[in-house]
PDB file of C-alpha atoms in Angstrom:
ATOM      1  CA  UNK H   1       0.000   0.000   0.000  1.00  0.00           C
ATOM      2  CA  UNK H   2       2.997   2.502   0.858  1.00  0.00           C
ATOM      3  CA  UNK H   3       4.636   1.955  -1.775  1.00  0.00           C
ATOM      4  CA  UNK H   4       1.318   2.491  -4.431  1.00  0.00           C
ATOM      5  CA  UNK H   5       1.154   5.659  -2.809  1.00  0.00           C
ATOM      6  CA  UNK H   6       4.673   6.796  -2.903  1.00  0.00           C
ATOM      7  CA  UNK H   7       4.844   5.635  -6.376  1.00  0.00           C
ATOM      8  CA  UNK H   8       1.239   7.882  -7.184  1.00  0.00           C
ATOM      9  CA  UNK H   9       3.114  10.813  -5.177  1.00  0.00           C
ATOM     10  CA  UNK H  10       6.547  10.468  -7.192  1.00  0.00           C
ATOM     11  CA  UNK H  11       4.541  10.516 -10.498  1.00  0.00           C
ATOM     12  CA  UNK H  12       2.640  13.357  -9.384  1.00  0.00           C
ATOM     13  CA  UNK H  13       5.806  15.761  -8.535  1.00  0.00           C
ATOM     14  CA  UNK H  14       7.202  14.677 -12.141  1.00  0.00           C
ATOM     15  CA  UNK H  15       3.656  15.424 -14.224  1.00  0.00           C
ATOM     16  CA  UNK H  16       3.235  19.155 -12.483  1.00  0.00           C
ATOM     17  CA  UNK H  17       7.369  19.299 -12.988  1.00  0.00           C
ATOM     18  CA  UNK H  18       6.709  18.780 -16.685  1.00  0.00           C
ATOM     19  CA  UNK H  19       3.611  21.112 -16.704  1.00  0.00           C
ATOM     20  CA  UNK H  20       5.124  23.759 -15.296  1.00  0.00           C
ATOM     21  CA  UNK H  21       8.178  23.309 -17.313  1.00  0.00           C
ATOM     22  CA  UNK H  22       6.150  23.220 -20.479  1.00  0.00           C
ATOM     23  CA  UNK H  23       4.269  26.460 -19.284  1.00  0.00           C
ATOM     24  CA  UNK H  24       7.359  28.406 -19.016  1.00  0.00           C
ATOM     25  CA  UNK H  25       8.703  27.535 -22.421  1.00  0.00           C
ATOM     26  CA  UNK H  26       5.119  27.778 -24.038  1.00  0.00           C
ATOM     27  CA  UNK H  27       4.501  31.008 -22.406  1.00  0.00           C
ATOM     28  CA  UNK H  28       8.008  31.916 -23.202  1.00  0.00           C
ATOM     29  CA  UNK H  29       7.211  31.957 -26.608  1.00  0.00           C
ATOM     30  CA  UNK H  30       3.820  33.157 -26.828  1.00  0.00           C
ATOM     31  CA  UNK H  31       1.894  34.849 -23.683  1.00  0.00           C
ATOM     32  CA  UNK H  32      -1.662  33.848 -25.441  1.00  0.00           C
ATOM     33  CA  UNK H  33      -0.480  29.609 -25.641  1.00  0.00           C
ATOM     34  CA  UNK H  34      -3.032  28.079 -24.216  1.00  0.00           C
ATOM     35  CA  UNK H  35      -4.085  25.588 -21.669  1.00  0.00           C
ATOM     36  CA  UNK H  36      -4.111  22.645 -24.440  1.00  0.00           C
ATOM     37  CA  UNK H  37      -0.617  23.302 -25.935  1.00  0.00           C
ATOM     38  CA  UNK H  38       0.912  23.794 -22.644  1.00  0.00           C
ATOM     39  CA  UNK H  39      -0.638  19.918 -21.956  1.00  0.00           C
ATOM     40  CA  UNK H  40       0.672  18.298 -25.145  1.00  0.00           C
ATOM     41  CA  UNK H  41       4.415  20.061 -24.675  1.00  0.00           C
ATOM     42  CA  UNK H  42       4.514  18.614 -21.052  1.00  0.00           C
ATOM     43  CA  UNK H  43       3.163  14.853 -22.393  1.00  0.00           C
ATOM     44  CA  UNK H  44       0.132  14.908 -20.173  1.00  0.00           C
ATOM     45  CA  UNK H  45      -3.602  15.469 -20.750  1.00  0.00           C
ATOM     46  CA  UNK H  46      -5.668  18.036 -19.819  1.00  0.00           C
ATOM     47  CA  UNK H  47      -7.406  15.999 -17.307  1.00  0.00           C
ATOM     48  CA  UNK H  48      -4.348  15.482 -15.808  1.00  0.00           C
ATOM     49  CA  UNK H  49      -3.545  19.321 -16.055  1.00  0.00           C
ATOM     50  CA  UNK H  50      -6.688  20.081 -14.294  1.00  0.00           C
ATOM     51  CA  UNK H  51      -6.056  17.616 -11.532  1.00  0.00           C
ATOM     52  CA  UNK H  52      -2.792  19.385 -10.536  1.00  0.00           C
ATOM     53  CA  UNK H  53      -3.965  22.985 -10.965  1.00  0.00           C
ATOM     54  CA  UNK H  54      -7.772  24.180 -11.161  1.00  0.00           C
ATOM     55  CA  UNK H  55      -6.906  27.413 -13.910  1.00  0.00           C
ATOM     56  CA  UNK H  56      -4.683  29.110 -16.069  1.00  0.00           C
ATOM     57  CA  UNK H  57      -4.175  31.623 -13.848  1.00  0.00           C
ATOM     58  CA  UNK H  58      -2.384  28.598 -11.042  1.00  0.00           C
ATOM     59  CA  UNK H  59      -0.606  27.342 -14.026  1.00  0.00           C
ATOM     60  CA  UNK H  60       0.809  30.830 -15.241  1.00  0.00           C
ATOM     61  CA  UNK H  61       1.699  31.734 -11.150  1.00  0.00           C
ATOM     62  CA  UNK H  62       3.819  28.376 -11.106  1.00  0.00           C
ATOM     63  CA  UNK H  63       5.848  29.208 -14.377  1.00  0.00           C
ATOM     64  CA  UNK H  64       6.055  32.834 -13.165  1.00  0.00           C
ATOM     65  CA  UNK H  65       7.458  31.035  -9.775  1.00  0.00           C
ATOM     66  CA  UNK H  66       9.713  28.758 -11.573  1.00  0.00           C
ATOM     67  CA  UNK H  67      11.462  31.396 -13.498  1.00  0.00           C
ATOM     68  CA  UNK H  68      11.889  34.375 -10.475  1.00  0.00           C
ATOM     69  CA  UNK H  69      13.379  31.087  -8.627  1.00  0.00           C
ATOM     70  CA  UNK H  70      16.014  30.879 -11.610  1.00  0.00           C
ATOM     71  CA  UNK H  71      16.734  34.180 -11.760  1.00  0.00           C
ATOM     72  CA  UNK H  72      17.291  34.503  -8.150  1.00  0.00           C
ATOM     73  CA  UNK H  73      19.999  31.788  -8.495  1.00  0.00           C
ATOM     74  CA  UNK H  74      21.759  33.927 -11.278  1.00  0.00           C
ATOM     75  CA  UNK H  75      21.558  37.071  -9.277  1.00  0.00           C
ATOM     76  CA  UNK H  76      23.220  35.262  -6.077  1.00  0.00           C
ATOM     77  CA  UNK H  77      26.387  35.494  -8.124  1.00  0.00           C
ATOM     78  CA  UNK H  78      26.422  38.972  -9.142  1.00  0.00           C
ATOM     79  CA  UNK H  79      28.838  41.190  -7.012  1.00  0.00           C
ATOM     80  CA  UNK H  80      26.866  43.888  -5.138  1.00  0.00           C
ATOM     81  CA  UNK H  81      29.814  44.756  -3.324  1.00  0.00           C
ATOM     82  CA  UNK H  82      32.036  47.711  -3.820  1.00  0.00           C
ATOM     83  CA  UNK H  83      31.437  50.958  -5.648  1.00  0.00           C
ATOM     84  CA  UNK H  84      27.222  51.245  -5.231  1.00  0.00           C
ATOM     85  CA  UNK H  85      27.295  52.787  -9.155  1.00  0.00           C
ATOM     86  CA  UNK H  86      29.298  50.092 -10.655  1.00  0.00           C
ATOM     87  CA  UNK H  87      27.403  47.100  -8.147  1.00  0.00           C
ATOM     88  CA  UNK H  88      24.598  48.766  -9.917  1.00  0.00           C
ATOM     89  CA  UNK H  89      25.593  48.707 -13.424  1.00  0.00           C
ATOM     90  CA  UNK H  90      26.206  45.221 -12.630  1.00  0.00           C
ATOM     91  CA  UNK H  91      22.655  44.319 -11.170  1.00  0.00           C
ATOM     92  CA  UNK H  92      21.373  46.115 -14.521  1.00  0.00           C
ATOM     93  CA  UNK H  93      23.231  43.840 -17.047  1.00  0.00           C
ATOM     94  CA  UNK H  94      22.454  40.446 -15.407  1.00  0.00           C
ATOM     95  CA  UNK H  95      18.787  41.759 -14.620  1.00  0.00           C
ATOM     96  CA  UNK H  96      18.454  42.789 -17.438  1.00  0.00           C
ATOM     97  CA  UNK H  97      19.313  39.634 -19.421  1.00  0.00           C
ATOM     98  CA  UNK H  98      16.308  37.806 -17.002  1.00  0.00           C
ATOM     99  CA  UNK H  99      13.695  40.318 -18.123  1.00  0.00           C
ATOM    100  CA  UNK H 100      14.886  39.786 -21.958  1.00  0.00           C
ATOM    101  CA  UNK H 101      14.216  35.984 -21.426  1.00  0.00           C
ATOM    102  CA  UNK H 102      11.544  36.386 -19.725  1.00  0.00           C
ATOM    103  CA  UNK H 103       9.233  39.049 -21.052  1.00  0.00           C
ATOM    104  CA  UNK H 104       6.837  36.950 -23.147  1.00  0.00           C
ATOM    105  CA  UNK H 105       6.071  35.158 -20.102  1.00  0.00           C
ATOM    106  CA  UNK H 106       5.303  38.187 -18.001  1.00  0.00           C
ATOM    107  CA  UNK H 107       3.172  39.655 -20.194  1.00  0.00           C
ATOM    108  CA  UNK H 108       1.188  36.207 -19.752  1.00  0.00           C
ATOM    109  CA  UNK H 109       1.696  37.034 -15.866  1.00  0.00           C
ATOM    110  CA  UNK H 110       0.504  40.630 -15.990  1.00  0.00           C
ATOM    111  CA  UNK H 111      -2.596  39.209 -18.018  1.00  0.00           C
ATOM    112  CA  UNK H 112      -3.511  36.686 -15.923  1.00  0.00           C
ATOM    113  CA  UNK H 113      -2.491  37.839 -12.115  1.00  0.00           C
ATOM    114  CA  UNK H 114      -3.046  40.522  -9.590  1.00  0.00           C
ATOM    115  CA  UNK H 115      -0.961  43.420 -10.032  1.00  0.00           C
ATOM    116  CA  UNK H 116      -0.126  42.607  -5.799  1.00  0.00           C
ATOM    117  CA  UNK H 117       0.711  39.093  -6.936  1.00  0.00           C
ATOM    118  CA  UNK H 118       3.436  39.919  -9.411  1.00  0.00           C
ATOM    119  CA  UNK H 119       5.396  41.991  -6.739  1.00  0.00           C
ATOM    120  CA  UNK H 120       5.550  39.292  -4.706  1.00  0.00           C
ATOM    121  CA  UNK H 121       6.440  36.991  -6.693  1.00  0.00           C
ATOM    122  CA  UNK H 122       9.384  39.694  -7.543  1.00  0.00           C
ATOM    123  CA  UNK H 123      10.441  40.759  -3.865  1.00  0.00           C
ATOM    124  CA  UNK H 124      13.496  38.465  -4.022  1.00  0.00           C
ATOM    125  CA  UNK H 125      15.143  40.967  -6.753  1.00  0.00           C
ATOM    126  CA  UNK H 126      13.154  43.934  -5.067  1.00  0.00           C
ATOM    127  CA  UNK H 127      15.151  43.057  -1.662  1.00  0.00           C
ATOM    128  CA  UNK H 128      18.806  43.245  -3.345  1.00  0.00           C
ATOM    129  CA  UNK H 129      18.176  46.654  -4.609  1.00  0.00           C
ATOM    130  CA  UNK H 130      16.773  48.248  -1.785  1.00  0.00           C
ATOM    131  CA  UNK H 131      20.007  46.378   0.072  1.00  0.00           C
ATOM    132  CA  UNK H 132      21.837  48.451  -2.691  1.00  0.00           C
ATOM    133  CA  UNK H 133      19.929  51.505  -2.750  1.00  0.00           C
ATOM    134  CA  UNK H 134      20.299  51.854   1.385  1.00  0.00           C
ATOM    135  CA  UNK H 135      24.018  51.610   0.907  1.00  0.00           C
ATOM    136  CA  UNK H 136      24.407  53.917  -1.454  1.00  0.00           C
ATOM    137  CA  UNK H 137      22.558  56.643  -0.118  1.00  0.00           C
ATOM    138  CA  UNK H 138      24.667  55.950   3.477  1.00  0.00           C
ATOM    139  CA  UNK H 139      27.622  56.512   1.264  1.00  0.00           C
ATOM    140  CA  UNK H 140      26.519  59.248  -0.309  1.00  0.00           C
ATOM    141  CA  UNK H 141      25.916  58.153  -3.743  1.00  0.00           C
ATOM    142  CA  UNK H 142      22.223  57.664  -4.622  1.00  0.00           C
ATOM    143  CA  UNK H 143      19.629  60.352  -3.716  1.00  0.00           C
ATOM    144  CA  UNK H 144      17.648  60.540  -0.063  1.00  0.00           C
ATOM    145  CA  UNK H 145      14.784  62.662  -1.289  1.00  0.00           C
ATOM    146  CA  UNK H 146      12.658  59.879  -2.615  1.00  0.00           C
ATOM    147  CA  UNK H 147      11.650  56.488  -1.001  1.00  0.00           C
ATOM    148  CA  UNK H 148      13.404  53.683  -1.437  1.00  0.00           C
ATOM    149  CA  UNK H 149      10.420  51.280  -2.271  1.00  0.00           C
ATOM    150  CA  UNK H 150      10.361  53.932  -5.387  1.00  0.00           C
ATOM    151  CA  UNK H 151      13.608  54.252  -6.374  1.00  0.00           C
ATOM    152  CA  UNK H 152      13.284  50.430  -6.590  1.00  0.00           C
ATOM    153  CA  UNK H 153      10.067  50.457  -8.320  1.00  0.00           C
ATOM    154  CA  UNK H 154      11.427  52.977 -10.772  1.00  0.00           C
ATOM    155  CA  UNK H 155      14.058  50.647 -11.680  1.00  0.00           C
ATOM    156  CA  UNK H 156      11.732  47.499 -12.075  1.00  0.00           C
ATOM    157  CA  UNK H 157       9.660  49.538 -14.590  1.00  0.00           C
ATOM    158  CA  UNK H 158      12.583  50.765 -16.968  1.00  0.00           C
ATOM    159  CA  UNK H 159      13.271  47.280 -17.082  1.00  0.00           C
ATOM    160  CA  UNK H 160      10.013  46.579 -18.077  1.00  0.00           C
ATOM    161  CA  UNK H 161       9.682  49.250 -20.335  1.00  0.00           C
ATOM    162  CA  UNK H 162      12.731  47.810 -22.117  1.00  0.00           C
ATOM    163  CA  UNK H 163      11.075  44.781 -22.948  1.00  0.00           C
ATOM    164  CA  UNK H 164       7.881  46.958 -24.096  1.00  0.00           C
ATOM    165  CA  UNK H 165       9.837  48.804 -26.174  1.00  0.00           C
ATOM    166  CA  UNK H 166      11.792  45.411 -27.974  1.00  0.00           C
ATOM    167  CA  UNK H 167       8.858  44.522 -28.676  1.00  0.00           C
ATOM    168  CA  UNK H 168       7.551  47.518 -30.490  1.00  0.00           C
ATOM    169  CA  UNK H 169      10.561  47.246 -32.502  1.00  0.00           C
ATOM    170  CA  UNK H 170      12.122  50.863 -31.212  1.00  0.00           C
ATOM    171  CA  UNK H 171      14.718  49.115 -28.911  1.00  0.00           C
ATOM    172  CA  UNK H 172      17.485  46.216 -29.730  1.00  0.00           C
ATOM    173  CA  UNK H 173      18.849  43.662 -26.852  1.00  0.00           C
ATOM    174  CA  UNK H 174      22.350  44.204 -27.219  1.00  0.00           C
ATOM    175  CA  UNK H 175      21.407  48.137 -26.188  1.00  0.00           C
ATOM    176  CA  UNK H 176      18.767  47.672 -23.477  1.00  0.00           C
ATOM    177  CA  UNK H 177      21.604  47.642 -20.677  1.00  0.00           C
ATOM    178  CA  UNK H 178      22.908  50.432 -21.326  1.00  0.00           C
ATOM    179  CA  UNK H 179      20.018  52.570 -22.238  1.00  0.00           C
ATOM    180  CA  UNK H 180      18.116  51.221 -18.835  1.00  0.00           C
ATOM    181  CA  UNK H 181      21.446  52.046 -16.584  1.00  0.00           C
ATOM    182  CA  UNK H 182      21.941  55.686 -18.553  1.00  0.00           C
ATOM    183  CA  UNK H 183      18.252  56.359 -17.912  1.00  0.00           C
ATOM    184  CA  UNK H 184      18.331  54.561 -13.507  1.00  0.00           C
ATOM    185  CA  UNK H 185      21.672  56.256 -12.894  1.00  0.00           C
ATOM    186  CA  UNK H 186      19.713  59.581 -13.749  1.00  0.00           C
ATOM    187  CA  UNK H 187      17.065  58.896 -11.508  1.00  0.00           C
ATOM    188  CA  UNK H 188      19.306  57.771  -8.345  1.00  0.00           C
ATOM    189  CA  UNK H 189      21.433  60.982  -9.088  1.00  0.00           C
ATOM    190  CA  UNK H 190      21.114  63.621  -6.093  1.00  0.00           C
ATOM    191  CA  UNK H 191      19.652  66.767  -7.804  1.00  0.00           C
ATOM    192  CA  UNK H 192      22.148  69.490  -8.852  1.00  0.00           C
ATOM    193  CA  UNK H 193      25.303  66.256  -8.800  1.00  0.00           C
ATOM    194  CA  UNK H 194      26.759  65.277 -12.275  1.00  0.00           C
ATOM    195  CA  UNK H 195      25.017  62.359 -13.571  1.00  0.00           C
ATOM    196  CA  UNK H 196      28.066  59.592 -13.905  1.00  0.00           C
ATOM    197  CA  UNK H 197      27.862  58.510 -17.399  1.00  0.00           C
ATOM    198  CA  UNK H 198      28.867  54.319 -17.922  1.00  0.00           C
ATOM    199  CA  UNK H 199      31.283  53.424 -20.197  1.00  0.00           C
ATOM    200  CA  UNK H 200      34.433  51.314 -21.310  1.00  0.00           C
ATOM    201  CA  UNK H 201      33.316  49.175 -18.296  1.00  0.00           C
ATOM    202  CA  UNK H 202      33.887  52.352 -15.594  1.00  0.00           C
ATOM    203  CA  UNK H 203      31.281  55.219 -14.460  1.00  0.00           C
ATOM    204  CA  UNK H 204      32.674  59.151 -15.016  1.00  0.00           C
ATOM    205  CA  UNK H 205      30.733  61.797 -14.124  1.00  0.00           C
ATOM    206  CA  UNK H 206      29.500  63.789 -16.970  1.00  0.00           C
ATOM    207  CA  UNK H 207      30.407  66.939 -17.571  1.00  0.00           C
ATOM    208  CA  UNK H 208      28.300  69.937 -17.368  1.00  0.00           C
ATOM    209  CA  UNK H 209      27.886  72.670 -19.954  1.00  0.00           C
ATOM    210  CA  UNK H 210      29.845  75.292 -17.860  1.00  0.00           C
ATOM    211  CA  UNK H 211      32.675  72.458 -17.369  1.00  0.00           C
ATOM    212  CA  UNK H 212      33.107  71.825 -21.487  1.00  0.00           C
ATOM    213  CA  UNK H 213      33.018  75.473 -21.826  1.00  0.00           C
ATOM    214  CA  UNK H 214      35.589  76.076 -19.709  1.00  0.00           C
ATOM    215  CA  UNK H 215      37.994  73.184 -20.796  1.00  0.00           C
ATOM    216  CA  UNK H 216      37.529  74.263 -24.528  1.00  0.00           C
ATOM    217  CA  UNK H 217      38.375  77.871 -23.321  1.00  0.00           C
ATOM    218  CA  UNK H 218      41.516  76.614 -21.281  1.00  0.00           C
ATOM    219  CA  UNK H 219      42.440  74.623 -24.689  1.00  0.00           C
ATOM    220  CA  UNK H 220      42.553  77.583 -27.041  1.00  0.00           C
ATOM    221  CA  UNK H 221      43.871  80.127 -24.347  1.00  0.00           C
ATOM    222  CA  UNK H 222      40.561  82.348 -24.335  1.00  0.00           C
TER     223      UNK H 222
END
């Protein structure tokens, strides 16, 4: 009898593996896939789809899951450590890459669950940045005007906006990183401080107006 049921439970963990699995690369490709494809890519019938989750909605939340879990592993590895601007620039380009591989299946996700749902299901990347954010307003790099929680929101959503914009065709991949840490670095900046500007791997502050004017005076002796 114990083993029966240990055999029924084993199968069980391996048909909603494949189900969710399925879901995630389905949804990967095309937000709209539906209920039936999902089924057929994970080798299982929709009876037995409905017998481990009760809507599309359960199904979508479990891919959603299955992915954030993923990307939490990558971000584990990226250093946070060190300069806040360049930890940041780093937490951009490996974010960044998650949201590109991902965006099909959040659109699915922002279709299909509360808006409430979807940050939670993101607080494990929400926590590092405000960890970040914290740090480098103690050290006097980021901004202490606005809240956290909105600096961190603010971030989220360029992200986001990336992938909105890849898809409308106005944006490539290969320049989403740097367009989304050009545009955050702005927005952490404290007003009236030079905006540091990335590039060749290292963050310079950007000159202002008055600055140029005066090297290019200095350079011809006026």
């Amino acid at each position: 009898m114990g083993s029966k049921s240990t055999t029924k439970r084993a199968d069980a963990v391996r048909s909603i593996e494949a189900i969710v699995q399925a879901a995630a690369e389905c949804l990967g490709r095309n937000p709209e896939a539906s209920l039936s494809e999902i089924a057929r890519a994970a080798g299982v019938g929709r009876v037995t789809l409905y017998a481990h989750f009760t809507s599309r909605a359960e199904v979508v939340d479990a891919a959603m899951s299955r992915a954030l879990d993923r990307g939490n592993e990558v971000l584990d590895t990226v250093d946070l450590t060190g300069d806040p601007l360049l930890a940041l620039a780093r937490y951009v380009e490996a974010g960044w890459h998650l949201v590109d591989e991902a965006r099909a299946l959040l659109v699915a996700a922002q279709r299909e669950l509360p808006a409430g749902r979807i940050r939670e299901l993101h607080s494990g990347p929400a926590a590092r940045v405000e960890a970040l954010v914290a740090r480098g307003r103690a050290e006097g790099v980021f901004r202490t005007d606005l809240p956290i929680a909105w600096m961190v929101n603010v971030l989220h959503a360029v992200m986001h906006s990336a992938a909105e914009e890849i898809r409308a065709g106005r944006l490539t991949s290969d320049r989403a990183a740097g367009h989304i840490t050009a545009t955050v670095l702005a927005a952490f900046t404290a007003p009236g401080k030079p905006v540091p500007e990335p590039g060749g791997g290292a963050l310079t502050p950007t000159a202002s107006d008055e600055e140029l004017s005066a090297g290019e005076a200095a350079a011809t002796g006026g």
